[in-house]
Amino acid sequence: MSKKHFEVAAAASIALIVQVKDNQPTLRQQIQEISAAVVPLTSDHSHDRGRNRDESRTVTVFDPAGKLSGTDWQPYVATIIRVERNVFIRSATTGLLRHSTEIAFYVSNAPVTATRAAKAIRAHWKVENTSHYTRDVTMGEDLSRIRTNPGIFARLRSFAFNILKANKTSTLSQDRYRAALAGIDNLFSLITMPKR
């Protein structure tokens, strides 16, 4: 996350919600302190169950109200968002529950309600889970040891992934295996070019 993202969003009149991670320790600490001291504007609670997983999530929105004045972030942050997750996962083999908690902080360049922030953050995680996770599992992106021009190979993996996803017959990993056995000509035959 950089201030440049916020400048571009402001110039285009786009509302932006960005997670504050550990690579911004000063901002994260300031946001943590503000959320502990300021009364929240709104709050949203949700509870999901399924697949041996029980997750409750509380999204709380805070107004920084000048508490970031004197910092570089003051003109960019209009809303602070805190997401608290309590997750219980039941082990299928032992039946025992494992509990984990997580608190994540986000900032927005526009005022936003807790309900709207919760929907936007969940939508982002849906993309993360359906695209990035699948690409890592199917195409092994995180295991890649390519150090020279890694962007070229990332584009090739994206290209192959999109072809397989558009022509999905069963699971992506099985389709990838079939395409590998059939060769590059079979993979290219999956590409359909629209006629002009």
PDB file of C-alpha atoms in Angstrom:
ATOM      1  CA  MET A   1       0.000   0.000   0.000  1.00  0.00           C
ATOM      2  CA  SER A   2       1.355   3.402  -0.908  1.00  0.00           C
ATOM      3  CA  LYS A   3       0.098   6.962  -0.918  1.00  0.00           C
ATOM      4  CA  LYS A   4       0.288   6.851  -4.722  1.00  0.00           C
ATOM      5  CA  HIS A   5      -2.662   4.416  -4.787  1.00  0.00           C
ATOM      6  CA  PHE A   6      -4.726   6.887  -2.782  1.00  0.00           C
ATOM      7  CA  GLU A   7      -3.698   9.788  -5.033  1.00  0.00           C
ATOM      8  CA  VAL A   8      -4.740   7.876  -8.161  1.00  0.00           C
ATOM      9  CA  ALA A   9      -8.044   6.854  -6.530  1.00  0.00           C
ATOM     10  CA  ALA A  10      -8.755  10.447  -5.484  1.00  0.00           C
ATOM     11  CA  ALA A  11      -8.021  11.736  -8.996  1.00  0.00           C
ATOM     12  CA  ALA A  12     -10.444   9.179 -10.462  1.00  0.00           C
ATOM     13  CA  SER A  13     -13.063   9.665  -7.689  1.00  0.00           C
ATOM     14  CA  ILE A  14     -12.806   6.012  -6.656  1.00  0.00           C
ATOM     15  CA  ALA A  15     -13.512   4.776  -3.130  1.00  0.00           C
ATOM     16  CA  LEU A  16     -10.634   2.622  -1.941  1.00  0.00           C
ATOM     17  CA  ILE A  17     -10.365   0.135   0.937  1.00  0.00           C
ATOM     18  CA  VAL A  18      -6.846  -1.155   1.622  1.00  0.00           C
ATOM     19  CA  GLN A  19      -5.579  -3.520   4.306  1.00  0.00           C
ATOM     20  CA  VAL A  20      -2.855  -2.109   6.548  1.00  0.00           C
ATOM     21  CA  LYS A  21      -0.277  -4.857   7.004  1.00  0.00           C
ATOM     22  CA  ASP A  22       2.899  -5.251   9.010  1.00  0.00           C
ATOM     23  CA  ASN A  23       4.974  -3.495   6.330  1.00  0.00           C
ATOM     24  CA  GLN A  24       3.397  -0.221   7.579  1.00  0.00           C
ATOM     25  CA  PRO A  25       4.168  -0.590  11.320  1.00  0.00           C
ATOM     26  CA  THR A  26       3.782   3.085  12.288  1.00  0.00           C
ATOM     27  CA  LEU A  27       0.444   3.516  10.512  1.00  0.00           C
ATOM     28  CA  ARG A  28      -0.793   0.173  11.851  1.00  0.00           C
ATOM     29  CA  GLN A  29       0.072   1.136  15.417  1.00  0.00           C
ATOM     30  CA  GLN A  30      -1.630   4.532  15.066  1.00  0.00           C
ATOM     31  CA  ILE A  31      -4.764   2.900  13.653  1.00  0.00           C
ATOM     32  CA  GLN A  32      -4.765   0.313  16.430  1.00  0.00           C
ATOM     33  CA  GLU A  33      -4.535   3.037  19.065  1.00  0.00           C
ATOM     34  CA  ILE A  34      -7.295   5.092  17.429  1.00  0.00           C
ATOM     35  CA  SER A  35      -9.643   2.087  17.240  1.00  0.00           C
ATOM     36  CA  ALA A  36      -9.014   1.359  20.926  1.00  0.00           C
ATOM     37  CA  ALA A  37      -9.719   4.943  22.032  1.00  0.00           C
ATOM     38  CA  VAL A  38     -12.492   6.165  19.689  1.00  0.00           C
ATOM     39  CA  VAL A  39     -16.163   5.200  19.843  1.00  0.00           C
ATOM     40  CA  PRO A  40     -17.105   3.263  16.676  1.00  0.00           C
ATOM     41  CA  LEU A  41     -19.434   4.839  14.131  1.00  0.00           C
ATOM     42  CA  THR A  42     -21.077   1.594  13.000  1.00  0.00           C
ATOM     43  CA  SER A  43     -20.630  -2.121  13.454  1.00  0.00           C
ATOM     44  CA  ASP A  44     -21.662  -5.220  11.496  1.00  0.00           C
ATOM     45  CA  HIS A  45     -21.655  -8.813  12.706  1.00  0.00           C
ATOM     46  CA  SER A  46     -21.898 -11.958  10.593  1.00  0.00           C
ATOM     47  CA  HIS A  47     -21.720 -15.662  11.323  1.00  0.00           C
ATOM     48  CA  ASP A  48     -20.947 -18.410   8.794  1.00  0.00           C
ATOM     49  CA  ARG A  49     -21.000 -22.177   9.221  1.00  0.00           C
ATOM     50  CA  GLY A  50     -20.005 -24.908   6.824  1.00  0.00           C
ATOM     51  CA  ARG A  51     -17.438 -27.606   6.040  1.00  0.00           C
ATOM     52  CA  ASN A  52     -16.328 -28.109   9.646  1.00  0.00           C
ATOM     53  CA  ARG A  53     -15.816 -24.360   9.985  1.00  0.00           C
ATOM     54  CA  ASP A  54     -17.642 -21.907  12.251  1.00  0.00           C
ATOM     55  CA  GLU A  55     -16.614 -18.288  11.743  1.00  0.00           C
ATOM     56  CA  SER A  56     -17.952 -15.140  13.366  1.00  0.00           C
ATOM     57  CA  ARG A  57     -16.826 -11.796  12.024  1.00  0.00           C
ATOM     58  CA  THR A  58     -17.278  -8.303  13.442  1.00  0.00           C
ATOM     59  CA  VAL A  59     -16.541  -5.291  11.257  1.00  0.00           C
ATOM     60  CA  THR A  60     -16.275  -1.971  13.077  1.00  0.00           C
ATOM     61  CA  VAL A  61     -15.819   1.444  11.463  1.00  0.00           C
ATOM     62  CA  PHE A  62     -14.077   4.405  13.125  1.00  0.00           C
ATOM     63  CA  ASP A  63     -13.677   8.052  12.187  1.00  0.00           C
ATOM     64  CA  PRO A  64     -10.036   9.131  12.614  1.00  0.00           C
ATOM     65  CA  ALA A  65     -11.389  12.659  13.379  1.00  0.00           C
ATOM     66  CA  GLY A  66      -8.058  14.422  13.043  1.00  0.00           C
ATOM     67  CA  LYS A  67      -6.152  11.847  15.081  1.00  0.00           C
ATOM     68  CA  LEU A  68      -3.838  11.294  12.109  1.00  0.00           C
ATOM     69  CA  SER A  69      -3.106  15.010  11.750  1.00  0.00           C
ATOM     70  CA  GLY A  70       0.570  15.726  11.528  1.00  0.00           C
ATOM     71  CA  THR A  71       1.172  12.416   9.705  1.00  0.00           C
ATOM     72  CA  ASP A  72       1.654  11.769   5.998  1.00  0.00           C
ATOM     73  CA  TRP A  73      -1.565   9.702   5.965  1.00  0.00           C
ATOM     74  CA  GLN A  74      -3.915  12.413   7.256  1.00  0.00           C
ATOM     75  CA  PRO A  75      -5.191  13.568   3.810  1.00  0.00           C
ATOM     76  CA  TYR A  76      -5.755   9.990   2.605  1.00  0.00           C
ATOM     77  CA  VAL A  77      -7.567   8.225   5.469  1.00  0.00           C
ATOM     78  CA  ALA A  78     -11.254   9.061   5.929  1.00  0.00           C
ATOM     79  CA  THR A  79     -12.290   5.842   7.674  1.00  0.00           C
ATOM     80  CA  ILE A  80     -10.594   3.164   9.770  1.00  0.00           C
ATOM     81  CA  ILE A  81     -12.008  -0.358   9.588  1.00  0.00           C
ATOM     82  CA  ARG A  82     -11.309  -3.149  12.081  1.00  0.00           C
ATOM     83  CA  VAL A  83     -12.223  -6.746  11.205  1.00  0.00           C
ATOM     84  CA  GLU A  84     -12.235  -9.285  14.037  1.00  0.00           C
ATOM     85  CA  ARG A  85     -12.523 -12.961  13.102  1.00  0.00           C
ATOM     86  CA  ASN A  86     -13.141 -15.851  15.490  1.00  0.00           C
ATOM     87  CA  VAL A  87     -12.823 -19.189  13.731  1.00  0.00           C
ATOM     88  CA  PHE A  88     -13.432 -22.710  15.007  1.00  0.00           C
ATOM     89  CA  ILE A  89     -12.317 -25.512  12.685  1.00  0.00           C
ATOM     90  CA  ARG A  90     -13.235 -29.111  13.468  1.00  0.00           C
ATOM     91  CA  SER A  91     -10.657 -31.710  12.491  1.00  0.00           C
ATOM     92  CA  ALA A  92     -12.307 -34.404  10.367  1.00  0.00           C
ATOM     93  CA  THR A  93      -9.982 -37.090  11.727  1.00  0.00           C
ATOM     94  CA  THR A  94     -10.033 -36.319  15.460  1.00  0.00           C
ATOM     95  CA  GLY A  95     -13.251 -34.324  15.825  1.00  0.00           C
ATOM     96  CA  LEU A  96     -11.419 -31.762  17.942  1.00  0.00           C
ATOM     97  CA  LEU A  97     -11.931 -28.030  17.505  1.00  0.00           C
ATOM     98  CA  ARG A  98      -9.090 -25.650  16.765  1.00  0.00           C
ATOM     99  CA  HIS A  99      -9.728 -21.993  17.605  1.00  0.00           C
ATOM    100  CA  SER A 100      -8.046 -19.002  16.004  1.00  0.00           C
ATOM    101  CA  THR A 101      -8.607 -15.269  16.240  1.00  0.00           C
ATOM    102  CA  GLU A 102      -7.423 -12.535  13.945  1.00  0.00           C
ATOM    103  CA  ILE A 103      -7.751  -8.769  13.899  1.00  0.00           C
ATOM    104  CA  ALA A 104      -7.118  -6.994  10.608  1.00  0.00           C
ATOM    105  CA  PHE A 105      -7.120  -3.269   9.967  1.00  0.00           C
ATOM    106  CA  TYR A 106      -8.155  -1.466   6.795  1.00  0.00           C
ATOM    107  CA  VAL A 107      -8.307   2.179   5.773  1.00  0.00           C
ATOM    108  CA  SER A 108     -10.612   3.873   3.298  1.00  0.00           C
ATOM    109  CA  ASN A 109     -10.290   7.168   1.487  1.00  0.00           C
ATOM    110  CA  ALA A 110     -14.060   7.733   1.778  1.00  0.00           C
ATOM    111  CA  PRO A 111     -16.611   7.438   4.583  1.00  0.00           C
ATOM    112  CA  VAL A 112     -18.093   3.939   4.545  1.00  0.00           C
ATOM    113  CA  THR A 113     -20.557   2.031   6.721  1.00  0.00           C
ATOM    114  CA  ALA A 114     -19.586  -1.200   8.468  1.00  0.00           C
ATOM    115  CA  THR A 115     -22.056  -3.179   6.349  1.00  0.00           C
ATOM    116  CA  ARG A 116     -20.616  -1.823   3.094  1.00  0.00           C
ATOM    117  CA  ALA A 117     -17.038  -2.364   4.288  1.00  0.00           C
ATOM    118  CA  ALA A 118     -17.866  -5.953   5.289  1.00  0.00           C
ATOM    119  CA  LYS A 119     -19.308  -6.685   1.822  1.00  0.00           C
ATOM    120  CA  ALA A 120     -16.320  -5.135   0.026  1.00  0.00           C
ATOM    121  CA  ILE A 121     -13.770  -7.024   2.130  1.00  0.00           C
ATOM    122  CA  ARG A 122     -15.636 -10.325   1.699  1.00  0.00           C
ATOM    123  CA  ALA A 123     -15.819  -9.748  -2.066  1.00  0.00           C
ATOM    124  CA  HIS A 124     -12.049  -9.285  -2.130  1.00  0.00           C
ATOM    125  CA  TRP A 125     -11.526 -12.548  -0.227  1.00  0.00           C
ATOM    126  CA  LYS A 126     -13.787 -14.319  -2.700  1.00  0.00           C
ATOM    127  CA  VAL A 127     -11.429 -13.214  -5.499  1.00  0.00           C
ATOM    128  CA  GLU A 128      -8.436 -14.236  -3.386  1.00  0.00           C
ATOM    129  CA  ASN A 129      -9.883 -17.678  -2.694  1.00  0.00           C
ATOM    130  CA  THR A 130     -11.243 -18.434  -6.163  1.00  0.00           C
ATOM    131  CA  SER A 131      -8.455 -16.982  -8.284  1.00  0.00           C
ATOM    132  CA  HIS A 132      -5.179 -16.614  -6.411  1.00  0.00           C
ATOM    133  CA  TYR A 133      -5.509 -19.726  -4.263  1.00  0.00           C
ATOM    134  CA  THR A 134      -6.626 -21.837  -7.217  1.00  0.00           C
ATOM    135  CA  ARG A 135      -3.779 -20.510  -9.360  1.00  0.00           C
ATOM    136  CA  ASP A 136      -1.288 -21.355  -6.645  1.00  0.00           C
ATOM    137  CA  VAL A 137      -2.659 -24.871  -6.148  1.00  0.00           C
ATOM    138  CA  THR A 138      -3.230 -25.633  -9.851  1.00  0.00           C
ATOM    139  CA  MET A 139      -0.253 -23.852 -11.379  1.00  0.00           C
ATOM    140  CA  GLY A 140       2.149 -23.955  -8.408  1.00  0.00           C
ATOM    141  CA  GLU A 141       2.875 -20.218  -8.534  1.00  0.00           C
ATOM    142  CA  ASP A 142       4.242 -19.957  -4.990  1.00  0.00           C
ATOM    143  CA  LEU A 143       6.651 -22.828  -5.644  1.00  0.00           C
ATOM    144  CA  SER A 144       8.100 -21.204  -8.743  1.00  0.00           C
ATOM    145  CA  ARG A 145      11.880 -20.709  -8.487  1.00  0.00           C
ATOM    146  CA  ILE A 146      12.159 -18.615 -11.656  1.00  0.00           C
ATOM    147  CA  ARG A 147      14.268 -15.551 -10.894  1.00  0.00           C
ATOM    148  CA  THR A 148      14.965 -14.221 -14.402  1.00  0.00           C
ATOM    149  CA  ASN A 149      11.964 -12.433 -15.931  1.00  0.00           C
ATOM    150  CA  PRO A 150       9.401 -14.008 -13.586  1.00  0.00           C
ATOM    151  CA  GLY A 151       6.671 -11.755 -15.019  1.00  0.00           C
ATOM    152  CA  ILE A 152       6.821 -13.512 -18.383  1.00  0.00           C
ATOM    153  CA  PHE A 153       6.220 -16.896 -16.795  1.00  0.00           C
ATOM    154  CA  ALA A 154       3.486 -15.475 -14.560  1.00  0.00           C
ATOM    155  CA  ARG A 155       1.705 -14.255 -17.704  1.00  0.00           C
ATOM    156  CA  LEU A 156       2.128 -17.657 -19.352  1.00  0.00           C
ATOM    157  CA  ARG A 157       0.650 -19.362 -16.277  1.00  0.00           C
ATOM    158  CA  SER A 158      -2.228 -16.854 -16.307  1.00  0.00           C
ATOM    159  CA  PHE A 159      -2.767 -17.484 -20.007  1.00  0.00           C
ATOM    160  CA  ALA A 160      -2.881 -21.272 -19.508  1.00  0.00           C
ATOM    161  CA  PHE A 161      -5.047 -20.946 -16.385  1.00  0.00           C
ATOM    162  CA  ASN A 162      -7.614 -18.789 -18.201  1.00  0.00           C
ATOM    163  CA  ILE A 163      -7.764 -21.223 -21.119  1.00  0.00           C
ATOM    164  CA  LEU A 164      -8.297 -24.150 -18.753  1.00  0.00           C
ATOM    165  CA  LYS A 165     -10.911 -22.232 -16.749  1.00  0.00           C
ATOM    166  CA  ALA A 166     -12.845 -21.241 -19.893  1.00  0.00           C
ATOM    167  CA  ASN A 167     -12.854 -24.856 -21.127  1.00  0.00           C
ATOM    168  CA  LYS A 168     -13.251 -26.567 -17.755  1.00  0.00           C
ATOM    169  CA  THR A 169     -14.538 -30.125 -18.071  1.00  0.00           C
ATOM    170  CA  SER A 170     -13.826 -31.433 -14.574  1.00  0.00           C
ATOM    171  CA  THR A 171     -11.359 -30.071 -12.045  1.00  0.00           C
ATOM    172  CA  LEU A 172      -8.672 -27.638 -13.177  1.00  0.00           C
ATOM    173  CA  SER A 173      -5.869 -29.890 -11.953  1.00  0.00           C
ATOM    174  CA  GLN A 174      -7.230 -32.835 -13.998  1.00  0.00           C
ATOM    175  CA  ASP A 175      -7.662 -30.599 -17.052  1.00  0.00           C
ATOM    176  CA  ARG A 176      -4.102 -29.328 -16.614  1.00  0.00           C
ATOM    177  CA  TYR A 177      -2.854 -32.927 -16.456  1.00  0.00           C
ATOM    178  CA  ARG A 178      -4.783 -33.876 -19.607  1.00  0.00           C
ATOM    179  CA  ALA A 179      -3.450 -30.810 -21.446  1.00  0.00           C
ATOM    180  CA  ALA A 180       0.101 -31.683 -20.406  1.00  0.00           C
ATOM    181  CA  LEU A 181      -0.281 -35.230 -21.744  1.00  0.00           C
ATOM    182  CA  ALA A 182      -1.848 -34.069 -25.011  1.00  0.00           C
ATOM    183  CA  GLY A 183       0.808 -31.449 -25.740  1.00  0.00           C
ATOM    184  CA  ILE A 184       0.844 -27.797 -26.646  1.00  0.00           C
ATOM    185  CA  ASP A 185      -1.128 -28.313 -29.873  1.00  0.00           C
ATOM    186  CA  ASN A 186      -4.085 -29.636 -27.891  1.00  0.00           C
ATOM    187  CA  LEU A 187      -3.857 -26.675 -25.504  1.00  0.00           C
ATOM    188  CA  PHE A 188      -3.893 -24.244 -28.424  1.00  0.00           C
ATOM    189  CA  SER A 189      -6.914 -26.024 -29.900  1.00  0.00           C
ATOM    190  CA  LEU A 190      -8.867 -24.954 -26.820  1.00  0.00           C
ATOM    191  CA  ILE A 191      -8.424 -21.300 -27.792  1.00  0.00           C
ATOM    192  CA  THR A 192     -11.356 -20.008 -29.757  1.00  0.00           C
ATOM    193  CA  MET A 193     -10.809 -16.765 -31.611  1.00  0.00           C
ATOM    194  CA  PRO A 194     -13.918 -14.697 -32.443  1.00  0.00           C
ATOM    195  CA  LYS A 195     -14.367 -14.170 -36.180  1.00  0.00           C
ATOM    196  CA  ARG A 196     -14.370 -10.579 -37.433  1.00  0.00           C
TER     197      ARG A 196
END
